[in-house]
PDB file of C-alpha atoms in Angstrom:
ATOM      1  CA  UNK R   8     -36.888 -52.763  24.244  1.00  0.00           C
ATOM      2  CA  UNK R   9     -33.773 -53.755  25.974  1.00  0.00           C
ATOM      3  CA  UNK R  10     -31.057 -51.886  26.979  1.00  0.00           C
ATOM      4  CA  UNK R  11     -28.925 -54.217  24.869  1.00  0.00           C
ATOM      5  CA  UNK R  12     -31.108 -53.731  21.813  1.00  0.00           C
ATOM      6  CA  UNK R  13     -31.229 -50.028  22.117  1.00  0.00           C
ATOM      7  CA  UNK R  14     -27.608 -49.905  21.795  1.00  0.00           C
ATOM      8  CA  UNK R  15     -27.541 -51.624  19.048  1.00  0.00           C
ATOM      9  CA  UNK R  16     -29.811 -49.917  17.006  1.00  0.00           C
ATOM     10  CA  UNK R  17     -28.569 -46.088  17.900  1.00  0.00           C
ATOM     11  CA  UNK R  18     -25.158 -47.728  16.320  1.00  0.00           C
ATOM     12  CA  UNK R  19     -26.640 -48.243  13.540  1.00  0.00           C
ATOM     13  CA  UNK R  20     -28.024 -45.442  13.214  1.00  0.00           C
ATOM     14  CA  UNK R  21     -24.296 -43.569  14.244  1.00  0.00           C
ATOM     15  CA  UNK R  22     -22.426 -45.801  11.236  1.00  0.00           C
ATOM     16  CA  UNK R  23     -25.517 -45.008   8.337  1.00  0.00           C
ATOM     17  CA  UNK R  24     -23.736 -43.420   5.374  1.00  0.00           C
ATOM     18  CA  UNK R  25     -24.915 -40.109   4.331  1.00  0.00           C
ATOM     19  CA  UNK R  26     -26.538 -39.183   1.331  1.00  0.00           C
ATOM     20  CA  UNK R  27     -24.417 -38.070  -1.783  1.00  0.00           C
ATOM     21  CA  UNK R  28     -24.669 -34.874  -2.745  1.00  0.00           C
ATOM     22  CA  UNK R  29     -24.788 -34.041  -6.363  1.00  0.00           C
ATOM     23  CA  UNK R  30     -22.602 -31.187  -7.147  1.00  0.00           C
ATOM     24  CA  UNK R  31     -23.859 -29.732 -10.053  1.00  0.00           C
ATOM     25  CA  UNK R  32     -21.708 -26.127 -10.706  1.00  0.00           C
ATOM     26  CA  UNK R  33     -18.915 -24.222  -9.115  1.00  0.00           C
ATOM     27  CA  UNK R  34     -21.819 -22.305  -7.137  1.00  0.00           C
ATOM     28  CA  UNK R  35     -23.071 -25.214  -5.650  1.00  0.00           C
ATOM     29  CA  UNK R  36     -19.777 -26.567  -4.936  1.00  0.00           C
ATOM     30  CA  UNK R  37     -19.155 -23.294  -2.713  1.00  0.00           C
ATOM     31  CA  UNK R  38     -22.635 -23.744  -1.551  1.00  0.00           C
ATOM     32  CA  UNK R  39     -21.727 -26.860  -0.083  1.00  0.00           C
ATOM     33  CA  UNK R  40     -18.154 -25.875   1.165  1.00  0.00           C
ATOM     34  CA  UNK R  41     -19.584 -22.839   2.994  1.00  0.00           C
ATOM     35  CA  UNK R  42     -22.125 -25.212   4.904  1.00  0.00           C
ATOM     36  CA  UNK R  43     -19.106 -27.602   5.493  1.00  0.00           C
ATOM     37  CA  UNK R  44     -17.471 -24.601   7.301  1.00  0.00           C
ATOM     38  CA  UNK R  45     -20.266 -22.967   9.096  1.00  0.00           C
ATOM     39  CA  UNK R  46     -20.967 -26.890  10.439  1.00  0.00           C
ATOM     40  CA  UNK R  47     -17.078 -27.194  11.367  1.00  0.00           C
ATOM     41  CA  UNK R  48     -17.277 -23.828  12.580  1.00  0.00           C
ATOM     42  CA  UNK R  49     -20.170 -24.578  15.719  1.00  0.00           C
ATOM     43  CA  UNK R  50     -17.424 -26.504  17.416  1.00  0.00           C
ATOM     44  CA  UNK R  51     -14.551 -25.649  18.928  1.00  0.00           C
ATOM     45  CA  UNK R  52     -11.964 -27.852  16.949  1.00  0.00           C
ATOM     46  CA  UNK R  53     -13.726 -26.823  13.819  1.00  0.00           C
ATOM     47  CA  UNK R  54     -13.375 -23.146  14.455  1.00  0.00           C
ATOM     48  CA  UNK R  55      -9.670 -23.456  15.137  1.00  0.00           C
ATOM     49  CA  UNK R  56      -8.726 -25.874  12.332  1.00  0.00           C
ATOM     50  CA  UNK R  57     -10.870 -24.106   9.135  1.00  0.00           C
ATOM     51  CA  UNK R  58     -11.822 -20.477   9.975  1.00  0.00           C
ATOM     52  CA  UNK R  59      -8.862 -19.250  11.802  1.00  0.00           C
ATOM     53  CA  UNK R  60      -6.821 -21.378   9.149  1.00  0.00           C
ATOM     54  CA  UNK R  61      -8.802 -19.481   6.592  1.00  0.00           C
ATOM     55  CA  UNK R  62      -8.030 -16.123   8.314  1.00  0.00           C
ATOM     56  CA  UNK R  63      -4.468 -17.243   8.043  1.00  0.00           C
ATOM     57  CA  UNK R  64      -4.877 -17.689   4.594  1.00  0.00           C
ATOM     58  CA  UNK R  65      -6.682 -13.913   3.912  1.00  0.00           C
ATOM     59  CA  UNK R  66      -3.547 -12.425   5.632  1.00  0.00           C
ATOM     60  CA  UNK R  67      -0.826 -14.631   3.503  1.00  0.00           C
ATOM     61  CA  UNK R  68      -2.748 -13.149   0.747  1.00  0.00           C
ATOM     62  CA  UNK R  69      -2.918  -9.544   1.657  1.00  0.00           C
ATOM     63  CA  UNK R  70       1.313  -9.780   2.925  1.00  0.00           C
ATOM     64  CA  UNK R  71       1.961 -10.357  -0.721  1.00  0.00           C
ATOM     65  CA  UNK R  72      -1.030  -7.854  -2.385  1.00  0.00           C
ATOM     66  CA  UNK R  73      -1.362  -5.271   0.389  1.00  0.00           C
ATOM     67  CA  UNK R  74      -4.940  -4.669  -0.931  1.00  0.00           C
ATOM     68  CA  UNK R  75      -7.782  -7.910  -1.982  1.00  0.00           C
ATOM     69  CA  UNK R  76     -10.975  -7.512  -3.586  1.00  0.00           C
ATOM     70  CA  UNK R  77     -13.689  -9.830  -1.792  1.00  0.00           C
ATOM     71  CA  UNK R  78     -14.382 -11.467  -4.862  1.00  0.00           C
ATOM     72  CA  UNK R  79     -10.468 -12.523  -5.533  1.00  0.00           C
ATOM     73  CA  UNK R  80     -10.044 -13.473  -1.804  1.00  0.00           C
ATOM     74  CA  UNK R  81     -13.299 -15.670  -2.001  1.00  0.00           C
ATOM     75  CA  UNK R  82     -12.342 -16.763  -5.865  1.00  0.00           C
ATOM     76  CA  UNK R  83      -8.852 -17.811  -4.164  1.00  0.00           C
ATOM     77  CA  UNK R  84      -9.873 -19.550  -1.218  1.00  0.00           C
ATOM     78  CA  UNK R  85     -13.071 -21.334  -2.511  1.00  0.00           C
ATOM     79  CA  UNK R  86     -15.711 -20.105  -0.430  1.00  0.00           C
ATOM     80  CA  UNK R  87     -18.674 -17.419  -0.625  1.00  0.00           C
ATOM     81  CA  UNK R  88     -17.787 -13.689  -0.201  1.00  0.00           C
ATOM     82  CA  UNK R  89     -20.165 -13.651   2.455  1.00  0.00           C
ATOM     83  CA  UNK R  90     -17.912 -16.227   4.328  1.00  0.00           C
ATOM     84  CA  UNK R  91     -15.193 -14.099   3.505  1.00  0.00           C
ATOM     85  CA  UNK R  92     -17.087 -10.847   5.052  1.00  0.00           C
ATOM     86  CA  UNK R  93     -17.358 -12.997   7.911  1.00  0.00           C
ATOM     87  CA  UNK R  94     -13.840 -13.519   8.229  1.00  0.00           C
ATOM     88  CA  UNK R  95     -13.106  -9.764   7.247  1.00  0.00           C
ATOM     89  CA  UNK R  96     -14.834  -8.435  10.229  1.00  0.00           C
ATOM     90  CA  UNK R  97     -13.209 -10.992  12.514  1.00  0.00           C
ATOM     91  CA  UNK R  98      -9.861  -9.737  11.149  1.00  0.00           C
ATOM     92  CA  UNK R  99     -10.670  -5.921  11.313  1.00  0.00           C
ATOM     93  CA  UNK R 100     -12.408  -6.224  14.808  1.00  0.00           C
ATOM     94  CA  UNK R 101      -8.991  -7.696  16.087  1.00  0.00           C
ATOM     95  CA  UNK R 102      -6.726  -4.583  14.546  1.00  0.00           C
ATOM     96  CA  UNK R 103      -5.401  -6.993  11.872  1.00  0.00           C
ATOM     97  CA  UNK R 104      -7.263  -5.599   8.892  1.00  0.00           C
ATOM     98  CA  UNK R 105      -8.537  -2.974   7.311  1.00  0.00           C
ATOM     99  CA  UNK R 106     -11.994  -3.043   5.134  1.00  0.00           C
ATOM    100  CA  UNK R 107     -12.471  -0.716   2.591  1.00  0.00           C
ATOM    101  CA  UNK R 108     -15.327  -0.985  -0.117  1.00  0.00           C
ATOM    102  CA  UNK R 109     -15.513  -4.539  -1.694  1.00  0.00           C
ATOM    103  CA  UNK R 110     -12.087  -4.935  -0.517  1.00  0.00           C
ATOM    104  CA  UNK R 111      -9.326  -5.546   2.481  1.00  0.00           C
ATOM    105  CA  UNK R 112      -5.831  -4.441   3.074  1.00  0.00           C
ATOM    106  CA  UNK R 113      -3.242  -4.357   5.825  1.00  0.00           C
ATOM    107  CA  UNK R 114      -3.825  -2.024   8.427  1.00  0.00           C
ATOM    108  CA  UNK R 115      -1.253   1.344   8.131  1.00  0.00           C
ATOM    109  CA  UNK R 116       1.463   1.640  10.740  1.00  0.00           C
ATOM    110  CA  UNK R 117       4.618   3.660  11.652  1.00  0.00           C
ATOM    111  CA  UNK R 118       7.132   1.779   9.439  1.00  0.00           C
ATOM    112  CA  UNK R 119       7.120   1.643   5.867  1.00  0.00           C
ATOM    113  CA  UNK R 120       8.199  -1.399   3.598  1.00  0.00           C
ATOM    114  CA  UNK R 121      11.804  -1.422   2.683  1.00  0.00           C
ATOM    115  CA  UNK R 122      12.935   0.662  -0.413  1.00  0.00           C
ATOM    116  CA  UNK R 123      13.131  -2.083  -2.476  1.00  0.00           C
ATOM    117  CA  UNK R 124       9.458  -3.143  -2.173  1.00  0.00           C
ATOM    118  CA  UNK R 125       8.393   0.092  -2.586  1.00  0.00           C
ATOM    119  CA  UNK R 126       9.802   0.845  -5.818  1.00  0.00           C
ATOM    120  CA  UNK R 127       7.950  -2.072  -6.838  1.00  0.00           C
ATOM    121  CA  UNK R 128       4.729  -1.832  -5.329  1.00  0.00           C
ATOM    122  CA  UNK R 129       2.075  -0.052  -7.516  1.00  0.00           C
ATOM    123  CA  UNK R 130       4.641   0.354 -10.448  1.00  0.00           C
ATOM    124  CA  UNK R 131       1.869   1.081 -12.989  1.00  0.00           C
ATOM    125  CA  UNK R 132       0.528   3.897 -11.379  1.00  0.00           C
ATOM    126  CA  UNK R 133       3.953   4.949  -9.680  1.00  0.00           C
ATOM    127  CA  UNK R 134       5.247   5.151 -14.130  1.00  0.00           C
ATOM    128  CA  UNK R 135       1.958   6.841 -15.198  1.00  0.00           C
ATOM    129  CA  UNK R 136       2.528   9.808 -12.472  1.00  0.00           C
ATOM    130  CA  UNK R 137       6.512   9.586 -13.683  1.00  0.00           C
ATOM    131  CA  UNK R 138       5.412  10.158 -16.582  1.00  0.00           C
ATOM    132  CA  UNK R 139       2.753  12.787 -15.952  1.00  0.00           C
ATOM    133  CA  UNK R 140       5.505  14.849 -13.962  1.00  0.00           C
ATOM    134  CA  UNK R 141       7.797  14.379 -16.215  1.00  0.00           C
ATOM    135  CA  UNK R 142       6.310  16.469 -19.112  1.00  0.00           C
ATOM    136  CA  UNK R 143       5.683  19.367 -15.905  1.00  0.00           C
ATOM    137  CA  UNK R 144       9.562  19.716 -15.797  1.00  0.00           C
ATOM    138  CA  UNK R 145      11.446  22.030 -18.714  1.00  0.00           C
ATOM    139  CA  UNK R 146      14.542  21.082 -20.172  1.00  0.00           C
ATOM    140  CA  UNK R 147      17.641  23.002 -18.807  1.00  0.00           C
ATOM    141  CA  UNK R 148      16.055  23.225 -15.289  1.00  0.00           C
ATOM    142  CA  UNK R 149      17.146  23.002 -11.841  1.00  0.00           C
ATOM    143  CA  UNK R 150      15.685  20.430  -9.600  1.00  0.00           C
ATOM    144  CA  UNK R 151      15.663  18.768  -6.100  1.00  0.00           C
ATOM    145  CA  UNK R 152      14.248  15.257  -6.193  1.00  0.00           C
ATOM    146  CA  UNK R 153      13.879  13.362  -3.215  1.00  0.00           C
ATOM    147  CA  UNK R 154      14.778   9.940  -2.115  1.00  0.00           C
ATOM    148  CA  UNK R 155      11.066   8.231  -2.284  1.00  0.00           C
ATOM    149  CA  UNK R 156      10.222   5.321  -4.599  1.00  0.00           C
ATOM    150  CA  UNK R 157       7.748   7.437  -7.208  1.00  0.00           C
ATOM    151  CA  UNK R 158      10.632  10.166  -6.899  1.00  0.00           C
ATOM    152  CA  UNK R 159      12.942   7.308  -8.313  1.00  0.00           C
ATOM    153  CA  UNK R 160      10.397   6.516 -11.055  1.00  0.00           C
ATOM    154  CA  UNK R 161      10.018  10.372 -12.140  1.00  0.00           C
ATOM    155  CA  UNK R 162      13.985   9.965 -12.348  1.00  0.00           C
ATOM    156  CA  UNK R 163      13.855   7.366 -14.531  1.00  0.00           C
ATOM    157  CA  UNK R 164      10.866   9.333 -17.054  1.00  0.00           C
ATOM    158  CA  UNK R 165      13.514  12.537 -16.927  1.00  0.00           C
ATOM    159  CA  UNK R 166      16.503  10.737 -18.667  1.00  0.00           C
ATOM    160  CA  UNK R 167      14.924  11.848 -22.054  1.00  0.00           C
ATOM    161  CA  UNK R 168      15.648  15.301 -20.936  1.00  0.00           C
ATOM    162  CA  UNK R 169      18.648  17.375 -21.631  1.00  0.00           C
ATOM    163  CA  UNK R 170      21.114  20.046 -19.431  1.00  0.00           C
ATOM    164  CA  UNK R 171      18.883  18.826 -16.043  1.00  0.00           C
ATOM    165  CA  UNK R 172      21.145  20.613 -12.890  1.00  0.00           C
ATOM    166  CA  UNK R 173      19.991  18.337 -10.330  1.00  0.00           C
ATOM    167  CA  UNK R 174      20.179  17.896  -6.594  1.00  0.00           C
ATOM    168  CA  UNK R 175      19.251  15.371  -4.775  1.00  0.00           C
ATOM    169  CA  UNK R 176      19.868  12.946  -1.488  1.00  0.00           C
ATOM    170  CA  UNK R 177      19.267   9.855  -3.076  1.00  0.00           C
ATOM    171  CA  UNK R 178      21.698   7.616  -4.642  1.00  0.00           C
ATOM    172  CA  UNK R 179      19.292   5.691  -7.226  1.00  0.00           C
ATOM    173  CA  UNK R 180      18.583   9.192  -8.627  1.00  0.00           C
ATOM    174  CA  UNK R 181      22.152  10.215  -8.935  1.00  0.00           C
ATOM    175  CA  UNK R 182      23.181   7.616 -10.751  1.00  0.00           C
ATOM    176  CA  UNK R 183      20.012   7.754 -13.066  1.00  0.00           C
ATOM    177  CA  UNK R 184      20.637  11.172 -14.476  1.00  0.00           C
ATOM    178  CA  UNK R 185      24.313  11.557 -13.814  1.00  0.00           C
ATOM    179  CA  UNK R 186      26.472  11.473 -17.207  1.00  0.00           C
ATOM    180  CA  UNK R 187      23.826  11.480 -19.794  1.00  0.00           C
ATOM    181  CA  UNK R 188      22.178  14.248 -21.556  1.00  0.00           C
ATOM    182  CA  UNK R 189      25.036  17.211 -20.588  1.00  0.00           C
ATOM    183  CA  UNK R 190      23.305  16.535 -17.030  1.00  0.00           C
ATOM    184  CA  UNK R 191      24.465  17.705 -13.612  1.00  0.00           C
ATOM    185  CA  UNK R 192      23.878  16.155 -10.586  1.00  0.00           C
ATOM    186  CA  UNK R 193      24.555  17.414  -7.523  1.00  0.00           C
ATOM    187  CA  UNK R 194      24.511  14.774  -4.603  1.00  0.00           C
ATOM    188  CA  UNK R 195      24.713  16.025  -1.331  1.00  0.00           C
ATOM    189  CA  UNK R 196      27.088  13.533   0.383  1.00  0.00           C
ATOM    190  CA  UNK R 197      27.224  12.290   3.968  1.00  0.00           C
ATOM    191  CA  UNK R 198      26.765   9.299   5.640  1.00  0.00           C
ATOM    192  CA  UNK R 199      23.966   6.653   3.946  1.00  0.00           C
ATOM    193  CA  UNK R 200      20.792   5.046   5.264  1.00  0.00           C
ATOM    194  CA  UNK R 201      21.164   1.837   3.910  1.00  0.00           C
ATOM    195  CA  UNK R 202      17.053   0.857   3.985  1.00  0.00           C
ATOM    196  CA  UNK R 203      16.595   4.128   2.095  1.00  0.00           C
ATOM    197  CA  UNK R 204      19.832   4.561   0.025  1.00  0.00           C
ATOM    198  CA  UNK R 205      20.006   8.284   0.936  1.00  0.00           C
ATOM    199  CA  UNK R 206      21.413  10.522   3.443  1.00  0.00           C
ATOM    200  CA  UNK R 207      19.623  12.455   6.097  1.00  0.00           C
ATOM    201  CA  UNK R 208      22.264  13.758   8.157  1.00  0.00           C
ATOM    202  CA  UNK R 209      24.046  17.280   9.046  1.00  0.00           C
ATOM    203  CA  UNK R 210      25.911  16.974   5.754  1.00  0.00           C
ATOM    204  CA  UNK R 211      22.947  16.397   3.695  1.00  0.00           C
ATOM    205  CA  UNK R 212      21.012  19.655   5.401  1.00  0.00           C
ATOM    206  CA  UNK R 213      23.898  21.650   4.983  1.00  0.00           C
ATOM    207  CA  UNK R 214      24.732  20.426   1.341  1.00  0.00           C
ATOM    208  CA  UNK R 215      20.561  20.947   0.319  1.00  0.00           C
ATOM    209  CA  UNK R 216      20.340  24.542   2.155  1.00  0.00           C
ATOM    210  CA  UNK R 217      23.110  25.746  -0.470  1.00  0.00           C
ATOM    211  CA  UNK R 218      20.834  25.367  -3.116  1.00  0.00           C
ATOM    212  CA  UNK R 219      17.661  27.271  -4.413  1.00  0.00           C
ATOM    213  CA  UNK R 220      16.421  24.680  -7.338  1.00  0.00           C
ATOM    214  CA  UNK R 221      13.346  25.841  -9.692  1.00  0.00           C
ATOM    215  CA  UNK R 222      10.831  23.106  -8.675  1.00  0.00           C
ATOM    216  CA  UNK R 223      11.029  20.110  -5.849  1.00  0.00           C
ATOM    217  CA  UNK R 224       9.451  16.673  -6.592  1.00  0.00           C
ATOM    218  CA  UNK R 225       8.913  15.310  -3.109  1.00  0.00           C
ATOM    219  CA  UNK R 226       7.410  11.427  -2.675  1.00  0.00           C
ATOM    220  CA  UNK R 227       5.220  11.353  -0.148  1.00  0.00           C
ATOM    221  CA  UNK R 228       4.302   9.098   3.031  1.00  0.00           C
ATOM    222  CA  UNK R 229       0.589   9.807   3.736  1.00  0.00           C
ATOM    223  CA  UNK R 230      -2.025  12.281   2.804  1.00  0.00           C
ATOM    224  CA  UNK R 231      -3.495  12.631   6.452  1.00  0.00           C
ATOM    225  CA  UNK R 232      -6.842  14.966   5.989  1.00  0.00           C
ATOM    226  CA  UNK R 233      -6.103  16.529   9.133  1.00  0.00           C
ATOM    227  CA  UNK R 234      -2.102  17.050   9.561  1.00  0.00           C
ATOM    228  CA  UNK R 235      -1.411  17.309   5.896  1.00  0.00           C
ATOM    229  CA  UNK R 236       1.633  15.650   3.914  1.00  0.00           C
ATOM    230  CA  UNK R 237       2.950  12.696   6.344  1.00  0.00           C
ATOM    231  CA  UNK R 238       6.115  10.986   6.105  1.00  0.00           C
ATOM    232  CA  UNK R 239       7.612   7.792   8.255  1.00  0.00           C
ATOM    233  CA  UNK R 240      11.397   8.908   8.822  1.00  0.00           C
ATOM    234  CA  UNK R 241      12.497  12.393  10.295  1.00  0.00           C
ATOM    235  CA  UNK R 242      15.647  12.460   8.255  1.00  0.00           C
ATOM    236  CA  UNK R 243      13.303  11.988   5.193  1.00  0.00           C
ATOM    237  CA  UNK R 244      10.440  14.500   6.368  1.00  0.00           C
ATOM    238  CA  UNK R 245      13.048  17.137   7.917  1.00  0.00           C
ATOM    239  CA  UNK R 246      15.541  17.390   4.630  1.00  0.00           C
ATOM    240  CA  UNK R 247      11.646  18.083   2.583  1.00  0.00           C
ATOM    241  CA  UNK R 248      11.196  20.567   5.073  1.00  0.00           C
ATOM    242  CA  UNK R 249      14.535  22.220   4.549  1.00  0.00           C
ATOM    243  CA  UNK R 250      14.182  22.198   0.187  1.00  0.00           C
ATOM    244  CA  UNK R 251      10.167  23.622   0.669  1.00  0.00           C
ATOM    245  CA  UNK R 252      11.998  26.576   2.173  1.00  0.00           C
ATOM    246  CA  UNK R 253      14.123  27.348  -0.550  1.00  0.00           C
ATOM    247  CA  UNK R 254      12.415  26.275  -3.415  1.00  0.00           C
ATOM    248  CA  UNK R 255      10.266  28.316  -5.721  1.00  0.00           C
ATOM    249  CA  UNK R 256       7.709  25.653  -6.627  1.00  0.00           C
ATOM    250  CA  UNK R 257       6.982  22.182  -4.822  1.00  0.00           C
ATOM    251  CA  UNK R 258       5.677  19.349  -6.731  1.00  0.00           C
ATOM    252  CA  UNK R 259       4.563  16.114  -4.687  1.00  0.00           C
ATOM    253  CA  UNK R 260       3.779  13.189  -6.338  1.00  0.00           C
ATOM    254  CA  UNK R 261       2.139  10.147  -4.701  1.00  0.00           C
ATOM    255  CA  UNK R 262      -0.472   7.629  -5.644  1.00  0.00           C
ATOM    256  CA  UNK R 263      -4.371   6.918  -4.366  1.00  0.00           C
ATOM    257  CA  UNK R 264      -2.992   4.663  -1.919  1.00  0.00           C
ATOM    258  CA  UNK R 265      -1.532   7.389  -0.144  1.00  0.00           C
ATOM    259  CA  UNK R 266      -5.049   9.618   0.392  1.00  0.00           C
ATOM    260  CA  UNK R 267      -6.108   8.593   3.790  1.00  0.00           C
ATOM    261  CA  UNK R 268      -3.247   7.451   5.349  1.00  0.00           C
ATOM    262  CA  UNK R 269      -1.922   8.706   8.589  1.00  0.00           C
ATOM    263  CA  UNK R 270       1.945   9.048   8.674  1.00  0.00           C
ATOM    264  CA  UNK R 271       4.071   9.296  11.713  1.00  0.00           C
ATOM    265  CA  UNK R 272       5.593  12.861  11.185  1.00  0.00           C
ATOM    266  CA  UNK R 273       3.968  15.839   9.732  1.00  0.00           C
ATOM    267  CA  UNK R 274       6.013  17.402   6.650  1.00  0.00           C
ATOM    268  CA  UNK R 275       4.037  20.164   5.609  1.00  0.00           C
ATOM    269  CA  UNK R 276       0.459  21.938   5.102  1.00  0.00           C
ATOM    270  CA  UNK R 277      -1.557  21.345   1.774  1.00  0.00           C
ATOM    271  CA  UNK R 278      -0.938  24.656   0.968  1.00  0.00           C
ATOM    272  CA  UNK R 279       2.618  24.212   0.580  1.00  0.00           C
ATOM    273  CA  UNK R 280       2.360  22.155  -2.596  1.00  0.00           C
ATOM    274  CA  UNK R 281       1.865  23.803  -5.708  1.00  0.00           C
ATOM    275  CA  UNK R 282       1.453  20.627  -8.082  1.00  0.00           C
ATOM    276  CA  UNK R 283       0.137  17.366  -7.006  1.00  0.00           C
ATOM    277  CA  UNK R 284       1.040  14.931  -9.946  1.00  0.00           C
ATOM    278  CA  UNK R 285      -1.482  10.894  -8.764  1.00  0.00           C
ATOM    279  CA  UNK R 286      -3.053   8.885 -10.438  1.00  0.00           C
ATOM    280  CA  UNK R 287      -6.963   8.788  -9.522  1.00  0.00           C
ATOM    281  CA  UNK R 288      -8.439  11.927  -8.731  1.00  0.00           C
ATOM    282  CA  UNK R 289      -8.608  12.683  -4.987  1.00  0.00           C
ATOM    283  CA  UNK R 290     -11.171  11.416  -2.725  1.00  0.00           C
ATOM    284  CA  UNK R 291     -13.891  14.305  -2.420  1.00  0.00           C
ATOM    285  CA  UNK R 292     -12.979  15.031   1.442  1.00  0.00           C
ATOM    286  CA  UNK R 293      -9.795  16.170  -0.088  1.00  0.00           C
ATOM    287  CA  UNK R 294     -10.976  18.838  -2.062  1.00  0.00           C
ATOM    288  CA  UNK R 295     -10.785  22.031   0.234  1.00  0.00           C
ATOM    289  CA  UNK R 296      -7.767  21.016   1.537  1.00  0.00           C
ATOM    290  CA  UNK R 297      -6.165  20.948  -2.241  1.00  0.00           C
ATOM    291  CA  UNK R 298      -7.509  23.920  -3.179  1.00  0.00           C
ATOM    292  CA  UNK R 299      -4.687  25.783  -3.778  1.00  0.00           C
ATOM    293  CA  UNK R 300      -3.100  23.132  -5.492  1.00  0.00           C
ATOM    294  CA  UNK R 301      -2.921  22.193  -8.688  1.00  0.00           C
ATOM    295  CA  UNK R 302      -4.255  18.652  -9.295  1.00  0.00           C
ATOM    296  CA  UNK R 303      -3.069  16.676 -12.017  1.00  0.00           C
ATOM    297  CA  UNK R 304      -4.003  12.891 -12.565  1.00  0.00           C
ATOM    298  CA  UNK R 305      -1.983  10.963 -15.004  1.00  0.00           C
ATOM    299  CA  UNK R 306      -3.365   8.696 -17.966  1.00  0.00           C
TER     300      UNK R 306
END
């Protein structure tokens, strides 16, 4: 064969159109766009322009979410949850995820979200431990209640009740319970942190240490198993630190997300907390260290 000829026929062979494929169900759809992507995947341009744009994509998600099941994330982006595992342990191996069981979140760091987000992250279970805590606190008593997000939502279950004396640091709670009910708040002043609407400073210390309130409800950052009740901001985790001292009974409420999680500044022991109010019972590897606690779970 010539030279001449041979070119010829490998172009034909280079412009033959490819069989159809018959797409039959959403399964083999996915089928078929998972071997699409493991094909564009073996070269270079196809790794950069569908995997890490897929990766992209997992992370959008989990900025708005914070936690993704496989199944949504693979539901979502039209491939197999084995893709997405794929992806997942790309993500996790380069510090930008974390993989729990059948799902993925953000990794933890030293900052939290603003106040604002927090209040309205998680609001289900952040109102079902409001409201757990809630029916823990007798009418006519004296409280502290701290300037966290589920603090603000126990606020907010404790307007039903009547002759509160309450102290607190946090603005949102003030004006909550202030002028309803025969309530009286007590708000300790002093200059504001504007990305947690409370004050921290020598005021605030001085103002708390006056008082010596029946029962505490603390937020909290972190539930680290090894340094105990975490928090993000010394002002926050110092002024706690002040009201455990001079409080007869501490109640902290948080949520599950909180078990686990490593804070940046240690705010007290385990054994410091007389009531934890959450709302899924506590991971197992919790259970000496709550011990002396008493564990309630709301719903």
């Amino acid at each position: 064969m010539h030279f001449r000829d041979e070119i010829r026929r490998q172009s034909r062979l280079m412009w033959r159109q490819p069989q159809k494929s018959v797409i039959k169900s959403k399964e083999d759809h996915i089928f078929l766009t998972d071997r699409l992507a493991e094909a564009s995947e073996s070269t270079t341009g196809g790794a950069r322009g569908m995997k890490y744009s897929r990766q992209d994509k997992i992370l959008k998600a989990l900025g708005a979410a914070k936690t993704c099941s496989i199944s949504d994330l693979a539901q979502t982006l039209d491939v197999s949850e084995e893709t997405i595992r794929r992806d997942v342990r790309a993500l996790e191996e380069a510090g930008k995820v974390h993989k729990l069981h059948g799902a993925v979140r953000l990794p933890d760091n030293v900052f939290e979200s603003p106040f604002d987000a927090r209040v309205n992250e998680r609001t289900e279970a952040k109102q079902a431990i409001a409201a757990a805590a809630a029916l823990l606190v007798p009418e006519h008593a004296s409280i502290f209640i701290d300037s966290g997000s589920t603090s603000l939502h126990v606020a907010q279950a404790l307007r039903g009740h009547r002759q509160l004396s309450v102290v607190t640091n946090a603005l949102d709670v003030a004006r909550v319970l202030a002028s309803i009910n025969n309530n009286r708040v007590f708000f300790t002043g002093g200059e504001i942190d504007q990305d947690y609407r409370a004050a921290f400073d020598a005021q605030a210390h001085d103002f708390v240490g006056r008082f010596s309130p029946d029962l505490a409800i603390l937020s909290i950052g972190a539930l680290d198993l090894e340094h105990g009740m975490m928090d993000f901001h010394l002002g926050e985790a110092s002024i706690k630190q002040k009201v455990i001292r001079s409080t007869r009974k501490i109640m902290v409420v948080a949520d599950e997300s909180k078990f686990g999680r490593r804070g940046l500044i240690h705010t007290c022991r385990y054994d410091a907390v007389d009531i934890l109010v959450t709302d899924i019972a506590p991971p197992d590897e919790f259970a000496a260290a709550l011990m002396q606690s008493h564990v309630v779970v709301a719903g």
